[in-house]
Amino acid sequence: MTKIVIIGGVAGGASAAARARRLSETAQILMFERGPFISFANCGLPYHIGGEIKERSKLLLQTPESFLARFNVDVRVMSEVLRINREEKTITVRHLPDQSEYTESYDFLLLSPGAGPVVPPIPGLDNPLTHSLRNIPDMDNILQTIHTNQVDHATVVGGGFIGLEMMEAFHQLGIKTTLLEMADQVMTPVDREMAGFVHAEIKAKGIDLRLSTALKSVEFKPTTSLASMDSGQTEHQHVNGELELILSDGDTLTTDILIMAIGVRPETKLASEAGLQIGELGGIYTNEYMQTSDPSIYAVGDAIEDKDFVTGKQTLVPLAGPANRQGRMAADNMLGRSETYQGTQGTAICKIFDLAVASTGKNEKQLKREGVAYQKVYVHTASHASYYPGAEVVSFKMLFDPKSGQIFGAQAVGKDGVDKRIDVMAVAQRAGMTVEQLQHLELTYAPPYGSAKDVINQAAFVANNLIKGDSTAIHFDEIDHLTDEQLLLDVRNPGELQNGYLEGAINIPVDQLRQRLNELPKDKEIIIYCQVGLRGNVAYRQLVNNGFRARNLIGGYRTYKFATA
């Protein structure tokens, strides 16, 4: 009889336990969890705080009792694993309520400890009004602070998934909110020009967004004196008061609750103390079978380094989808199968008020850092037929190999249809399709749902024009560095210029261009732009077919405007 011991529940551990039981009725399966809950929807925590998910119980996916009844898994909550004794194949466990300790043997051990929030060494952070959000008790603490401290103003540090979701939760509750982000953009899986759409949405909702701004120090000013607290209360129980924040730009800010959401770090303490190999990026090393450097010990989820799908290099991607799949595969392999993990693309999406922002594969920052030659295209086109009510603009960016057409990554922002475009791109990338093949995708079309030429087809047409030499690109980041040898040509209609234009451009609407070619010099390169790049391409073909040198601004004025805002 195989004995499988699992450390940590939530996505990876619970998936492994359920899968192992489906494969074997005789295996003995134990699961240890340090906290009071084994399987909860941690991605849903901010939405309960903000009130979209009304009932707290909806976040609790399984209890020890339900897991025992359905899967015959012995779940032990409030049980901290202190040590792994690899030679004896045992673990030492502390039962937290009474602090008693005991050992448990295993044939196979699965590590699914997740990742903990990064807490930087900022003076004054250890106070009752500062929180991070990783689990149900963290969520309960945040809600208690909101209910017991008169919270008129909240500050969130970090513009990643949890930071953005907490910012929206506070806004939902009618609490004035400041978002601090040390980088020059939020949502780092997308590139800065795509994040520009998100910045505009955040500001439009009245959030005090401060980019390139770090938190330097915190001073807690209690309104309840610590002396008047019950003797049984600890310092970290809820004391009313406010925080004074000192920022990197010298500003100060007074706030009633502070959320630290600057990222997560793999939990590797147990693994490293047991002498298991830790990767260069700081996660637990695993091979393609999810085995650690000890073949009897497997590891999954946010604690491990896995293989990047595009580059094949090691990466850290703390996402629920990969963790679930890895847990399933680890269970297969512990029970004699030979399943291999095929790499992580990092496909992700985030709701920010009325916008969705999503990405898959590599972004431009990563490709630059790794010295990979790439080309990029932007399209801004309707989520469904523009004449049918409710169409919204999908702003879409695709990165690809300019020679082979291999898809490196894609990003999209918009109010509708963002998820399905990135899901299609994730499948296309996983299937090894090229941008040439993307042209031939046959996607659903009816006016309420799509367009005869989908966003993805459009992006593929633009990409293939570049590969075949039917179009020559200029990008938004080159526009501010033009020389006297170049001439800016705006081919939009004159009425559109009141919503913004590029300095120094001459305006000839595309429909008049054929008749007015004599107004353009043949000894200069003509840099063409329109609103989104479509009319620019029409103008580009007219010019080059008439002997002019030209380039078209890919993504048009819309890309430039949000990239440089």
mmCIF file of C-alpha atoms in Angstrom, residues 2-9 12-14 16-17 20 27-33 73-76 79-81 83-84 89-93 102-113 270 296-300 330-331 334-335:
data_model
loop_
_atom_site.group_PDB
_atom_site.id
_atom_site.type_symbol
_atom_site.label_atom_id
_atom_site.label_comp_id
_atom_site.label_asym_id
_atom_site.label_seq_id
_atom_site.Cartn_x
_atom_site.Cartn_y
_atom_site.Cartn_z
ATOM 1 C CA THR A 2 1.473 3.361 -1.090
ATOM 2 C CA LYS A 3 1.496 6.107 1.541
ATOM 3 C CA ILE A 4 1.371 9.637 0.134
ATOM 4 C CA VAL A 5 1.908 12.627 2.430
ATOM 5 C CA ILE A 6 1.028 16.100 1.149
ATOM 6 C CA ILE A 7 2.223 19.327 2.788
ATOM 7 C CA GLY A 8 -0.089 22.232 1.921
ATOM 8 C CA GLY A 9 -3.603 22.327 0.496
ATOM 9 C CA GLY A 12 -1.649 22.032 -5.924
ATOM 10 C CA GLY A 13 -1.970 19.883 -2.794
ATOM 11 C CA ALA A 14 -5.741 19.426 -2.928
ATOM 12 C CA ALA A 16 -2.939 15.996 -6.040
ATOM 13 C CA ALA A 17 -4.877 14.397 -3.181
ATOM 14 C CA ALA A 20 -4.325 10.220 -6.237
ATOM 15 C CA ALA A 27 -3.292 4.378 -1.262
ATOM 16 C CA GLN A 28 -3.082 6.001 2.163
ATOM 17 C CA ILE A 29 -3.266 9.786 1.660
ATOM 18 C CA LEU A 30 -2.537 12.362 4.375
ATOM 19 C CA MET A 31 -2.608 16.110 3.936
ATOM 20 C CA PHE A 32 -1.143 18.638 6.398
ATOM 21 C CA GLU A 33 -2.087 22.306 6.452
ATOM 22 C CA VAL A 73 -8.113 11.711 2.550
ATOM 23 C CA ASP A 74 -6.953 12.205 6.145
ATOM 24 C CA VAL A 75 -6.703 16.012 6.356
ATOM 25 C CA ARG A 76 -4.988 17.534 9.384
ATOM 26 C CA SER A 79 -0.626 21.108 11.702
ATOM 27 C CA GLU A 80 2.767 22.586 10.899
ATOM 28 C CA VAL A 81 5.402 20.314 9.363
ATOM 29 C CA ARG A 83 11.154 18.915 9.401
ATOM 30 C CA ILE A 84 11.585 16.424 6.602
ATOM 31 C CA LYS A 89 11.377 9.031 5.044
ATOM 32 C CA THR A 90 9.456 10.706 7.862
ATOM 33 C CA ILE A 91 8.237 14.187 8.679
ATOM 34 C CA THR A 92 7.979 15.858 12.080
ATOM 35 C CA VAL A 93 4.627 17.563 12.673
ATOM 36 C CA TYR A 102 4.900 13.564 16.364
ATOM 37 C CA THR A 103 6.440 11.900 13.284
ATOM 38 C CA GLU A 104 4.672 10.491 10.245
ATOM 39 C CA SER A 105 6.240 8.192 7.634
ATOM 40 C CA TYR A 106 5.812 8.458 3.863
ATOM 41 C CA ASP A 107 6.538 6.556 0.664
ATOM 42 C CA PHE A 108 6.064 9.696 -1.401
ATOM 43 C CA LEU A 109 6.013 13.270 -0.152
ATOM 44 C CA LEU A 110 4.453 16.184 -2.022
ATOM 45 C CA LEU A 111 5.452 19.769 -1.169
ATOM 46 C CA SER A 112 2.791 22.364 -1.975
ATOM 47 C CA PRO A 113 3.629 25.169 0.493
ATOM 48 C CA LEU A 270 11.345 23.044 4.630
ATOM 49 C CA SER A 296 10.622 10.312 -3.430
ATOM 50 C CA ILE A 297 9.744 13.988 -2.922
ATOM 51 C CA TYR A 298 7.649 15.939 -5.427
ATOM 52 C CA ALA A 299 6.848 19.654 -5.416
ATOM 53 C CA VAL A 300 4.225 21.774 -7.195
ATOM 54 C CA ALA A 330 2.608 14.607 -9.474
ATOM 55 C CA ALA A 331 -0.149 12.270 -8.225
ATOM 56 C CA MET A 334 3.709 8.905 -7.562
ATOM 57 C CA LEU A 335 1.330 6.116 -8.558
#
